[in-house]
Amino acid sequence: MGLIINLRLLSQETLLLQGELSPAELDFGLRDDMFNISLPVKYDLEAEMVDDAMLVRGRLSAELECECVRCLKSFTRPLELPELTLHLPLTGEEAVTIDNDNVDLTPYLREDMILEFPQHPLCKPDCAGLKKIDKNQAPKTGDEPESAASAWAELNKLKL
Ligand SMILES: [Zn+2]
């Protein structure tokens, strides 16, 4: 179904739209494992007709499941679009698809949400990653030159 706006209703009044869209309705088509949305996306929007366009403003919030690019751990972070604005022309070349006076907002919401996905999701800002953890946990090597020097000293003693 998605989020459908009836233009006849919209031409009479500003429409307040509140509710949830299921991930299936939004049809993100996320094929890789890096992102997933499995919980409904909440919307709180206001739609009005402005000249020959529909103006939609409001807020979207979702839970985005990500895979950390460094340690590959799965984690969830909020995905918030607090100031979503869609300006959708109803006439002209850029016009949105109108089906029986209805416009489906779903694809535009999906597009804006995907743009908000993080480029390099990290489970935490200072995630050390898989390989770097080993390096960090290795014993400090600060006293190595000294022990090497004393080893040479021992060898020298033997030679004498
Ligand atoms: Zn991580």
Coordinates of N, CA and C and ligand atoms in Angstrom, one line a residue:
M1 N 0.8 -1.2 0.0 CA 0.0 0.0 0.0 C 0.9 1.3 0.0
G2 N 1.7 1.4 1.0 CA 2.5 2.6 1.1 C 1.7 3.8 1.6
L3 N 2.3 4.9 1.4 CA 1.6 6.2 1.9 C 1.0 6.9 0.7
I4 N -0.2 6.9 0.6 CA -0.9 7.4 -0.6 C -1.6 8.7 -0.2
I5 N -1.5 9.7 -1.0 CA -2.1 11.0 -0.8 C -3.2 11.2 -1.9
N6 N -4.4 11.5 -1.5 CA -5.4 11.8 -2.5 C -5.4 13.3 -2.8
L7 N -5.2 13.6 -4.1 CA -5.1 15.0 -4.5 C -6.4 15.8 -4.3
R8 N -7.5 15.2 -4.5 CA -8.8 15.9 -4.3 C -9.0 16.3 -2.8
L9 N -8.6 15.4 -1.9 CA -8.6 15.8 -0.5 C -7.6 16.9 -0.2
L10 N -6.4 16.7 -0.8 CA -5.3 17.7 -0.5 C -5.7 19.1 -1.0
S11 N -6.4 19.2 -2.2 CA -6.8 20.5 -2.7 C -7.7 21.2 -1.8
Q12 N -8.4 20.5 -0.9 CA -9.3 21.1 0.0 C -8.7 21.5 1.4
E13 N -7.7 20.8 1.8 CA -7.2 21.0 3.1 C -5.8 20.5 3.2
T14 N -5.0 21.0 4.2 CA -3.7 20.5 4.6 C -4.0 19.1 5.3
L15 N -3.2 18.1 4.9 CA -3.4 16.8 5.4 C -2.3 16.5 6.4
L16 N -2.7 16.0 7.6 CA -1.8 15.5 8.6 C -1.7 14.0 8.5
L17 N -0.5 13.5 8.3 CA -0.3 12.1 8.2 C 0.6 11.6 9.3
Q18 N 0.1 10.7 10.0 CA 0.8 10.1 11.1 C 0.6 8.6 11.1
G19 N 1.7 7.8 11.3 CA 1.5 6.4 11.3 C 2.8 5.7 11.1
E20 N 2.7 4.5 10.6 CA 3.9 3.6 10.5 C 3.9 3.0 9.1
L21 N 5.0 2.8 8.5 CA 5.1 2.1 7.3 C 6.0 0.9 7.5
S22 N 5.6 -0.3 7.1 CA 6.4 -1.5 7.3 C 7.6 -1.4 6.3
P23 N 8.7 -2.1 6.6 CA 9.8 -2.2 5.7 C 9.3 -2.8 4.4
A24 N 8.4 -3.7 4.4 CA 7.9 -4.3 3.1 C 7.2 -3.3 2.3
E25 N 6.5 -2.4 2.9 CA 5.8 -1.3 2.1 C 6.8 -0.3 1.5
L26 N 7.9 -0.1 2.3 CA 8.9 0.9 1.8 C 9.8 0.2 0.8
D27 N 9.9 -1.1 0.8 CA 10.6 -1.9 -0.2 C 12.0 -1.4 -0.4
F28 N 12.8 -1.4 0.6 CA 14.1 -0.8 0.5 C 15.0 -1.5 -0.6
G29 N 14.8 -2.8 -0.8 CA 15.6 -3.5 -1.7 C 17.1 -3.5 -1.4
L30 N 17.4 -3.6 -0.1 CA 18.8 -3.6 0.4 C 19.3 -5.0 0.2
R31 N 20.2 -5.1 -0.8 CA 20.7 -6.4 -1.2 C 22.0 -6.8 -0.4
D32 N 22.7 -5.8 0.1 CA 23.9 -6.3 0.8 C 23.6 -6.4 2.3
D33 N 24.6 -6.9 3.1 CA 24.3 -7.1 4.5 C 24.7 -5.9 5.3
M34 N 25.1 -4.8 4.7 CA 25.6 -3.7 5.5 C 24.4 -3.0 6.2
F35 N 23.2 -3.0 5.6 CA 22.1 -2.3 6.2 C 20.9 -3.1 6.2
N36 N 20.0 -2.9 7.2 CA 18.7 -3.6 7.1 C 17.8 -2.7 8.0
I37 N 16.5 -2.7 7.6 CA 15.5 -2.1 8.5 C 14.4 -3.2 8.6
S38 N 14.2 -3.6 9.8 CA 13.2 -4.7 10.0 C 12.0 -4.2 10.9
L39 N 12.2 -3.0 11.5 CA 11.0 -2.5 12.3 C 10.3 -1.4 11.5
P40 N 9.0 -1.2 11.8 CA 8.3 -0.2 11.0 C 8.9 1.2 11.2
V41 N 8.7 2.0 10.1 CA 9.2 3.4 10.1 C 8.1 4.3 10.5
K42 N 8.3 5.1 11.5 CA 7.3 6.1 11.9 C 7.3 7.4 11.1
Y43 N 6.2 7.8 10.7 CA 6.1 9.1 10.0 C 5.2 10.1 10.7
D44 N 5.5 11.4 10.6 CA 4.7 12.4 11.2 C 4.8 13.6 10.2
L45 N 3.9 13.7 9.2 CA 4.0 14.5 8.1 C 2.8 15.4 7.9
E46 N 3.1 16.5 7.2 CA 2.0 17.5 6.8 C 2.2 17.7 5.3
A47 N 1.1 17.5 4.6 CA 1.1 17.7 3.2 C 0.1 18.8 2.8
E48 N 0.6 19.7 1.9 CA -0.3 20.7 1.4 C 0.0 21.0 -0.1
M49 N -1.0 21.6 -0.7 CA -0.9 22.0 -2.1 C -0.3 23.4 -2.2
V50 N 0.8 23.5 -2.9 CA 1.4 24.9 -3.1 C 1.5 25.1 -4.6
D51 N 0.7 25.9 -5.2 CA 0.6 26.1 -6.6 C 0.4 24.8 -7.3
D52 N 1.3 24.4 -8.2 CA 1.1 23.1 -8.9 C 1.9 22.0 -8.3
A53 N 2.2 22.1 -7.0 CA 3.1 21.1 -6.4 C 2.5 20.7 -5.1
M54 N 3.0 19.5 -4.6 CA 2.6 19.1 -3.3 C 3.9 19.3 -2.4
L55 N 3.6 19.9 -1.3 CA 4.7 20.1 -0.4 C 4.5 19.2 0.9
V56 N 5.5 18.4 1.1 CA 5.3 17.5 2.3 C 6.5 17.8 3.2
R57 N 6.1 18.0 4.5 CA 7.2 18.3 5.5 C 6.9 17.6 6.7
G58 N 7.9 17.2 7.4 CA 7.7 16.5 8.7 C 8.9 15.7 9.1
R59 N 8.6 14.6 9.7 CA 9.6 13.8 10.4 C 9.5 12.3 10.1
L60 N 10.6 11.7 9.9 CA 10.6 10.2 9.8 C 11.6 9.7 10.9
S61 N 11.2 8.5 11.5 CA 12.2 7.9 12.3 C 12.1 6.4 12.2
A62 N 13.3 5.8 12.2 CA 13.4 4.4 12.0 C 14.6 3.8 12.8
E63 N 14.7 2.5 12.9 CA 15.9 1.9 13.5 C 16.6 1.2 12.4
L64 N 17.9 1.7 12.2 CA 18.7 1.1 11.1 C 19.7 0.1 11.7
E65 N 19.6 -1.1 11.1 CA 20.6 -2.1 11.5 C 21.8 -2.0 10.5
C66 N 22.9 -1.9 11.1 CA 24.1 -1.7 10.3 C 25.1 -2.8 10.6
E67 N 26.1 -3.0 9.7 CA 27.2 -3.8 10.0 C 28.4 -2.9 10.1
C68 N 29.2 -3.0 11.2 CA 30.3 -2.1 11.4 C 31.4 -2.4 10.3
V69 N 31.9 -1.3 9.6 CA 32.8 -1.5 8.6 C 34.2 -2.0 9.1
R70 N 34.4 -1.8 10.4 CA 35.7 -2.2 10.9 C 35.7 -3.5 11.5
C71 N 34.7 -3.8 12.4 CA 34.8 -5.1 13.1 C 33.7 -6.0 12.7
L72 N 32.8 -5.6 11.7 CA 31.8 -6.4 11.1 C 30.7 -6.8 12.1
K73 N 30.7 -6.2 13.3 CA 29.6 -6.5 14.3 C 28.4 -5.8 13.8
S74 N 27.2 -6.4 14.1 CA 25.9 -5.8 13.8 C 25.5 -4.9 14.9
F75 N 25.0 -3.8 14.6 CA 24.5 -2.9 15.7 C 23.3 -2.1 15.1
T76 N 22.6 -1.5 16.0 CA 21.4 -0.7 15.6 C 21.6 0.7 15.9
R77 N 21.2 1.6 15.1 CA 21.3 3.0 15.4 C 20.0 3.7 14.9
P78 N 19.6 4.8 15.6 CA 18.4 5.5 15.1 C 18.7 6.2 13.8
L79 N 17.7 6.1 12.9 CA 17.8 6.9 11.7 C 16.7 7.9 11.7
E80 N 17.1 9.2 11.9 CA 16.1 10.3 12.1 C 16.2 11.3 10.9
L81 N 15.0 11.6 10.4 CA 14.9 12.7 9.4 C 14.0 13.7 10.0
P82 N 14.5 14.6 10.9 CA 13.6 15.5 11.6 C 13.0 16.6 10.7
E83 N 13.7 16.9 9.6 CA 13.2 18.0 8.8 C 13.0 17.6 7.4
L84 N 12.3 16.5 7.1 CA 12.1 16.0 5.8 C 11.3 17.0 5.0
T85 N 11.7 17.3 3.8 CA 10.9 18.2 2.9 C 10.9 17.7 1.5
L86 N 9.7 17.4 1.0 CA 9.5 17.0 -0.3 C 8.7 18.0 -1.1
H87 N 9.2 18.4 -2.2 CA 8.5 19.3 -3.1 C 8.2 18.5 -4.4
L88 N 7.0 18.1 -4.6 CA 6.7 17.2 -5.7 C 5.8 17.9 -6.7
P89 N 6.3 18.3 -7.9 CA 5.5 18.9 -8.9 C 4.4 18.0 -9.4
L90 N 3.2 18.5 -9.6 CA 2.1 17.7 -10.1 C 1.8 17.9 -11.6
T91 N 2.5 18.9 -12.1 CA 2.4 19.1 -13.6 C 3.8 19.3 -14.2
G92 N 3.9 19.3 -15.5 CA 5.2 19.5 -16.1 C 6.0 18.2 -16.3
E93 N 7.2 18.4 -16.7 CA 8.1 17.2 -17.0 C 8.5 16.5 -15.8
E94 N 8.7 17.2 -14.7 CA 9.1 16.6 -13.5 C 8.0 16.0 -12.6
A95 N 6.8 16.1 -13.2 CA 5.6 15.7 -12.4 C 5.7 14.3 -11.8
V96 N 5.2 14.1 -10.7 CA 5.1 12.8 -10.0 C 4.0 12.0 -10.7
T97 N 4.1 10.7 -10.5 CA 3.0 9.8 -11.1 C 1.7 10.0 -10.3
I98 N 0.7 10.3 -11.1 CA -0.6 10.4 -10.4 C -1.5 9.3 -10.9
D99 N -2.1 8.5 -10.0 CA -2.9 7.4 -10.4 C -4.3 7.6 -9.7
N100 N -5.3 7.9 -10.5 CA -6.6 8.1 -10.0 C -6.6 9.2 -8.9
D101 N -6.0 10.3 -9.1 CA -5.9 11.4 -8.1 C -5.1 11.0 -6.9
N102 N -4.4 9.9 -7.0 CA -3.6 9.5 -5.8 C -2.1 9.6 -6.2
V103 N -1.3 10.1 -5.2 CA 0.1 10.1 -5.4 C 0.7 9.2 -4.2
D104 N 1.6 8.3 -4.6 CA 2.3 7.5 -3.6 C 3.5 8.1 -3.2
L105 N 3.6 8.5 -1.9 CA 4.8 9.2 -1.3 C 5.9 8.2 -1.0
T106 N 5.6 6.9 -1.0 CA 6.5 5.9 -0.5 C 7.9 6.0 -1.1
P107 N 7.9 6.0 -2.5 CA 9.3 6.0 -3.1 C 10.1 7.2 -2.7
Y108 N 9.5 8.4 -2.5 CA 10.2 9.6 -2.2 C 10.7 9.5 -0.7
L109 N 9.9 8.9 0.1 CA 10.4 8.7 1.5 C 11.6 7.7 1.5
R110 N 11.4 6.7 0.8 CA 12.5 5.7 0.7 C 13.8 6.3 0.3
E111 N 13.7 7.1 -0.8 CA 14.9 7.7 -1.4 C 15.6 8.6 -0.3
D112 N 14.8 9.4 0.4 CA 15.4 10.4 1.3 C 16.0 9.6 2.5
M113 N 15.4 8.5 2.9 CA 15.9 7.7 4.0 C 17.3 7.1 3.6
I114 N 17.3 6.5 2.4 CA 18.6 5.9 2.0 C 19.7 6.9 1.9
L115 N 19.4 8.1 1.5 CA 20.4 9.2 1.5 C 21.0 9.5 2.9
E116 N 20.2 9.1 3.9 CA 20.7 9.4 5.3 C 21.5 8.2 5.9
F117 N 21.6 7.1 5.1 CA 22.4 6.0 5.7 C 23.8 6.4 5.8
P118 N 24.5 6.0 6.9 CA 25.9 6.4 7.1 C 26.8 5.8 6.0
Q119 N 27.8 6.6 5.5 CA 28.7 6.1 4.5 C 29.6 5.0 5.0
H120 N 30.0 5.1 6.3 CA 30.9 4.1 6.9 C 30.4 3.8 8.3
P121 N 29.4 3.0 8.4 CA 28.9 2.7 9.7 C 29.9 2.1 10.7
L122 N 30.0 2.7 11.9 CA 30.9 2.2 12.9 C 30.0 1.9 14.1
C123 N 30.3 0.8 14.8 CA 29.6 0.4 16.0 C 29.8 1.4 17.1
K124 N 31.0 2.0 17.1 CA 31.3 3.1 18.0 C 32.3 3.9 17.4
P125 N 32.4 5.2 17.7 CA 33.3 6.1 16.9 C 34.7 5.7 17.0
D126 N 35.2 5.0 18.1 CA 36.6 4.6 18.1 C 36.7 3.1 18.0
C127 N 35.8 2.5 17.2 CA 36.0 1.1 17.0 C 37.3 0.7 16.5
A128 N 38.0 -0.2 17.2 CA 39.4 -0.6 16.8 C 39.4 -1.6 15.7
G129 N 38.3 -2.2 15.3 CA 38.3 -3.1 14.2 C 38.9 -4.4 14.6
L130 N 38.9 -5.3 13.6 CA 39.3 -6.7 13.9 C 40.8 -6.8 14.1
K131 N 41.6 -6.3 13.2 CA 43.0 -6.6 13.2 C 43.7 -5.6 14.2
K132 N 43.2 -4.4 14.3 CA 43.9 -3.4 15.1 C 43.8 -3.8 16.6
I133 N 42.8 -4.6 17.0 CA 42.6 -5.0 18.4 C 43.9 -5.8 18.8
D134 N 44.3 -6.7 17.9 CA 45.5 -7.5 18.2 C 46.7 -6.6 18.4
K135 N 46.9 -5.6 17.6 CA 48.1 -4.7 17.7 C 48.1 -4.0 19.0
N136 N 46.9 -3.5 19.3 CA 46.8 -2.7 20.6 C 47.0 -3.5 21.8
Q137 N 46.7 -4.8 21.7 CA 46.8 -5.7 22.9 C 48.2 -6.3 23.0
A138 N 49.0 -6.1 22.0 CA 50.4 -6.7 22.0 C 51.2 -5.9 23.1
P139 N 52.1 -6.6 23.8 CA 52.8 -6.0 24.9 C 53.6 -4.8 24.4
K140 N 53.8 -3.8 25.2 CA 54.5 -2.6 24.8 C 56.0 -3.0 24.5
T141 N 56.5 -2.3 23.5 CA 57.8 -2.7 23.0 C 58.9 -1.7 23.4
G142 N 58.5 -0.8 24.4 CA 59.4 0.3 24.7 C 60.7 -0.1 25.3
D143 N 60.8 -1.3 26.0 CA 62.0 -1.6 26.7 C 62.8 -2.6 25.8
E144 N 62.4 -2.8 24.6 CA 63.1 -3.8 23.7 C 64.6 -3.4 23.5
P145 N 64.9 -2.2 23.1 CA 66.3 -1.9 22.8 C 67.2 -2.2 24.0
E146 N 66.7 -1.9 25.2 CA 67.5 -2.2 26.3 C 67.8 -3.6 26.5
S147 N 66.8 -4.5 26.4 CA 67.0 -5.9 26.6 C 67.9 -6.5 25.5
A148 N 67.7 -5.9 24.3 CA 68.5 -6.3 23.2 C 70.0 -6.0 23.5
A149 N 70.1 -4.8 24.0 CA 71.5 -4.3 24.3 C 72.1 -5.2 25.4
S150 N 71.3 -5.6 26.4 CA 71.9 -6.5 27.4 C 72.2 -7.9 26.9
A151 N 71.4 -8.3 25.9 CA 71.6 -9.6 25.3 C 73.0 -9.6 24.6
W152 N 73.2 -8.4 23.9 CA 74.5 -8.3 23.2 C 75.6 -8.3 24.3
A153 N 75.3 -7.6 25.4 CA 76.3 -7.6 26.5 C 76.7 -9.0 26.9
E154 N 75.6 -9.8 27.1 CA 75.8 -11.2 27.5 C 76.7 -11.9 26.5
L155 N 76.4 -11.7 25.2 CA 77.2 -12.4 24.2 C 78.7 -12.0 24.2
N156 N 78.8 -10.6 24.5 CA 80.2 -10.1 24.5 C 81.0 -10.8 25.7
K157 N 80.2 -11.0 26.8 CA 80.9 -11.6 27.9 C 81.3 -13.0 27.6
L158 N 80.4 -13.7 26.8 CA 80.8 -15.1 26.5 C 82.0 -15.2 25.6
K159 N 82.1 -14.2 24.6 CA 83.2 -14.1 23.7 C 84.5 -13.9 24.5
L160 N 84.4 -13.1 25.5 CA 85.6 -12.8 26.3 C 86.0 -14.1 27.0
Ligands
ZN1 ZN 33.0 -2.0 15.2

